[in-house]
Amino acid sequence: MSRSRVVLLIIVVAELVLIGMRYQENAGFSAPVKSRVNKLERGNRLAVRQMEADLDTHSIDDWVNLGQVYMTFALMPEAEYCFKRAANLGSLTLEQQFKYGICLSRRGKIEKAIRIVLPVANSNNELAVHANQQIGFDYLRLDRRIDAEKYLRKAGADPISELSLARVLIREDRVAEAIRVLDGLITRDPDSMRAHQMRAWAYETPGDTYDEHEAHVSYDNSMHASGI
């Protein structure tokens, strides 16, 4: 081995040793989280700092709870770090997986968010509806409308999901289906301004379903629902 390679190897080994020493000095995987809590108002800052100080680094629940607090204050990188640490400790509950997925989605890590939330969507948990809705929204962000439709339909009779589904169907030139979805929503919630408004847009879409009269009626209903 040439002298230059020996010198390079020594430098690399020395760097690795220094990294290891710094890692141990910072308590390894037991290290507390470092955050930008100093940006918060004093009362909130002190409360979060106390949570950080009291954190049991071997507790999944503690990491998840702290991550949720960070999400509340839009400290998303810190929140993701907490959920990741929790997941590294063991299996998360469905509720914890859902929170982790929401965090990843807000961080723009859409495909990973979908993978994390999918078990919740496929479960009988009370969060399944919200999980299917979230996956549908994430697929819309990826412009995968067919996948989005699947999960928005699975979300069932949920107003936000149905409005999003109707919008997808209109964009896919399946206006008649969109109108059926909106009619079902309006039957359950006659005062839904957005449903009436979108129904008007659907009837204004060029094609076999175009109906100026129905569009006008829907616009009138949307104005009435808004209290104008």
Coordinates of C-alpha atoms in Angstrom, one line a residue:
M1 CA 0.0 0.0 0.0
S2 CA 1.4 3.4 -1.0
R3 CA 2.2 6.0 1.6
S4 CA -0.6 8.3 0.4
R5 CA -3.2 5.5 0.8
V6 CA -1.9 4.8 4.3
V7 CA -2.2 8.5 5.3
L8 CA -5.8 8.6 3.8
L9 CA -6.8 5.4 5.7
I10 CA -5.5 7.0 9.0
I11 CA -7.5 10.1 8.3
V12 CA -10.7 8.1 7.6
V13 CA -10.2 6.0 10.8
A14 CA -9.6 9.1 12.9
E15 CA -12.8 10.7 11.5
L16 CA -14.8 7.6 12.3
V17 CA -13.4 7.6 15.9
L18 CA -14.3 11.2 16.4
I19 CA -17.8 10.6 15.1
G20 CA -18.2 7.7 17.5
M21 CA -16.9 9.8 20.4
R22 CA -19.3 12.6 19.6
Y23 CA -22.1 10.1 19.3
Q24 CA -21.4 8.6 22.7
E25 CA -21.0 12.1 24.2
N26 CA -24.5 12.9 22.9
A27 CA -25.9 9.7 24.6
G28 CA -26.2 7.7 21.3
F29 CA -29.8 6.6 20.7
S30 CA -30.7 8.0 24.1
A31 CA -30.0 11.5 23.0
P32 CA -32.7 14.1 23.6
V33 CA -34.2 15.7 20.6
K34 CA -32.9 19.1 19.6
S35 CA -35.7 21.5 18.4
R36 CA -36.5 25.1 17.5
V37 CA -38.8 25.6 20.4
N38 CA -37.1 28.9 21.1
K39 CA -39.2 30.3 18.3
L40 CA -42.4 29.7 20.3
E41 CA -44.0 32.1 22.8
R42 CA -42.6 31.9 26.3
G43 CA -45.4 29.9 27.9
N44 CA -45.5 27.3 25.1
R45 CA -41.7 27.3 24.9
L46 CA -41.4 26.4 28.6
A47 CA -44.0 23.7 28.4
V48 CA -42.4 22.0 25.5
R49 CA -39.0 22.3 27.0
Q50 CA -40.3 20.5 30.0
M51 CA -41.7 17.7 27.9
E52 CA -38.3 17.4 26.2
A53 CA -36.5 17.3 29.6
D54 CA -38.9 14.7 30.9
L55 CA -38.8 12.5 27.8
D56 CA -38.1 8.8 28.3
T57 CA -36.0 8.1 25.2
H58 CA -37.0 4.4 25.5
S59 CA -40.7 5.1 25.4
I60 CA -42.7 4.9 22.2
D61 CA -45.5 6.9 23.7
D62 CA -43.3 9.7 24.9
W63 CA -41.7 10.1 21.4
V64 CA -45.1 10.1 19.8
N65 CA -46.6 12.5 22.2
L66 CA -43.7 14.9 21.8
G67 CA -44.0 14.5 18.0
Q68 CA -47.6 15.4 18.1
V69 CA -46.8 18.6 20.2
Y70 CA -44.2 19.6 17.6
M71 CA -46.8 19.1 14.8
T72 CA -49.2 21.4 16.7
F73 CA -46.6 24.2 16.5
A74 CA -45.6 23.3 12.8
L75 CA -42.2 22.1 13.9
M76 CA -42.4 19.3 11.3
P77 CA -38.8 18.2 11.0
E78 CA -38.7 17.7 14.8
A79 CA -42.0 15.9 14.7
E80 CA -40.8 13.5 12.0
Y81 CA -37.7 12.8 14.0
C82 CA -39.8 11.9 17.0
F83 CA -42.1 9.5 15.1
K84 CA -39.0 7.9 13.5
R85 CA -37.4 7.3 16.9
A86 CA -40.7 5.8 18.1
A87 CA -40.9 3.5 15.1
N88 CA -37.3 2.4 15.7
L89 CA -38.3 1.3 19.2
G90 CA -41.1 -1.1 18.2
S91 CA -44.5 -1.4 16.6
L92 CA -46.7 1.7 16.6
T93 CA -50.4 1.4 17.3
L94 CA -52.8 2.2 14.4
E95 CA -53.5 5.6 16.0
Q96 CA -49.7 6.3 16.2
Q97 CA -49.2 5.2 12.6
F98 CA -51.9 7.6 11.5
K99 CA -50.2 10.5 13.2
Y100 CA -46.9 9.5 11.7
G101 CA -48.4 9.4 8.2
I102 CA -50.0 12.8 8.6
C103 CA -46.6 14.2 9.6
L104 CA -44.9 12.6 6.6
S105 CA -47.6 13.9 4.3
R106 CA -47.1 17.4 5.6
R107 CA -43.4 17.0 5.1
G108 CA -44.1 16.2 1.4
K109 CA -43.0 12.6 1.8
I110 CA -46.2 11.4 0.2
E111 CA -45.4 7.8 -0.9
K112 CA -43.9 6.9 2.5
A113 CA -46.9 8.5 4.2
I114 CA -49.3 6.3 2.2
R115 CA -47.4 3.2 3.2
I116 CA -47.5 4.2 6.9
V117 CA -51.2 5.0 6.8
L118 CA -52.4 2.1 4.7
P119 CA -52.7 -0.5 7.5
V120 CA -55.0 2.0 9.3
A121 CA -57.1 2.4 6.2
N122 CA -57.5 -1.4 5.9
S123 CA -58.4 -1.8 9.5
N124 CA -61.7 -1.7 11.5
N125 CA -60.3 1.2 13.5
E126 CA -62.4 4.3 13.9
L127 CA -59.7 6.2 12.1
A128 CA -60.1 4.1 9.0
V129 CA -62.4 6.6 7.3
H130 CA -59.9 9.4 7.9
A131 CA -57.0 7.2 6.8
N132 CA -58.7 6.4 3.5
Q133 CA -59.5 10.1 3.0
Q134 CA -55.9 11.0 3.8
I135 CA -54.6 8.4 1.3
G136 CA -57.0 9.7 -1.3
F137 CA -55.7 13.3 -0.8
D138 CA -52.1 12.1 -1.0
Y139 CA -52.7 10.3 -4.3
L140 CA -54.3 13.5 -5.6
R141 CA -51.1 15.3 -4.7
L142 CA -49.2 12.7 -6.8
D143 CA -51.8 13.3 -9.6
R144 CA -52.8 9.6 -9.4
R145 CA -56.5 10.2 -9.8
I146 CA -57.6 6.6 -10.2
D147 CA -55.9 5.6 -6.9
A148 CA -57.3 8.7 -5.3
E149 CA -60.8 7.8 -6.4
K150 CA -60.5 4.3 -4.9
Y151 CA -59.6 5.6 -1.4
L152 CA -62.0 8.5 -1.5
R153 CA -64.8 6.1 -2.2
K154 CA -63.6 3.9 0.6
A155 CA -63.9 6.9 2.9
G156 CA -67.7 6.6 2.4
A157 CA -70.3 9.2 3.3
D158 CA -67.9 11.9 4.3
P159 CA -68.6 15.4 2.9
I160 CA -64.9 16.4 2.3
S161 CA -64.2 13.0 0.7
E162 CA -67.3 13.2 -1.5
L163 CA -66.6 16.8 -2.6
S164 CA -63.0 15.7 -3.5
L165 CA -64.3 12.6 -5.3
A166 CA -66.8 14.7 -7.3
R167 CA -64.0 17.0 -8.4
V168 CA -61.9 14.0 -9.5
L169 CA -64.9 12.6 -11.5
I170 CA -65.5 16.0 -13.2
R171 CA -61.9 16.2 -14.2
E172 CA -62.1 12.6 -15.6
D173 CA -65.1 13.6 -17.7
R174 CA -67.4 11.4 -15.6
V175 CA -69.8 14.2 -14.8
A176 CA -72.9 12.1 -14.4
E177 CA -71.2 10.1 -11.7
A178 CA -70.1 13.3 -10.0
I179 CA -73.6 14.6 -10.0
R180 CA -74.9 11.4 -8.4
V181 CA -72.2 11.7 -5.6
L182 CA -73.2 15.4 -5.1
D183 CA -76.9 14.6 -5.1
G184 CA -76.3 12.0 -2.4
L185 CA -74.4 14.5 -0.3
I186 CA -77.0 17.2 -0.8
T187 CA -79.8 14.8 0.3
R188 CA -78.0 14.3 3.6
D189 CA -76.8 17.9 3.9
P190 CA -79.2 20.3 2.0
D191 CA -77.3 23.3 3.3
S192 CA -73.9 22.3 1.9
M193 CA -73.0 25.4 -0.1
R194 CA -69.9 23.7 -1.6
A195 CA -72.0 20.7 -2.8
H196 CA -74.5 23.0 -4.5
Q197 CA -71.8 25.1 -6.0
M198 CA -69.9 22.0 -7.4
R199 CA -73.2 20.6 -8.7
A200 CA -73.6 23.9 -10.7
W201 CA -70.1 23.5 -12.1
A202 CA -70.8 19.9 -13.1
Y203 CA -73.9 20.9 -15.0
E204 CA -71.9 23.7 -16.7
T205 CA -69.4 21.2 -18.0
P206 CA -69.7 20.7 -21.7
G207 CA -71.1 17.3 -22.7
D208 CA -74.2 15.2 -22.4
T209 CA -75.0 16.4 -18.9
Y210 CA -74.8 20.1 -19.7
D211 CA -77.9 21.7 -18.3
E212 CA -78.1 25.5 -17.9
H213 CA -81.3 25.4 -15.9
E214 CA -79.9 22.9 -13.3
A215 CA -76.7 24.9 -13.1
H216 CA -78.7 28.0 -12.3
V217 CA -80.8 26.2 -9.7
S218 CA -77.7 24.9 -8.0
Y219 CA -76.1 28.4 -8.0
D220 CA -79.3 29.7 -6.4
N221 CA -79.2 27.0 -3.8
S222 CA -75.6 27.6 -3.0
M223 CA -76.4 31.3 -2.4
H224 CA -79.3 30.4 -0.2
A225 CA -77.1 27.9 1.8
S226 CA -74.4 30.6 2.3
G227 CA -77.1 32.9 3.8
I228 CA -76.7 35.5 1.0

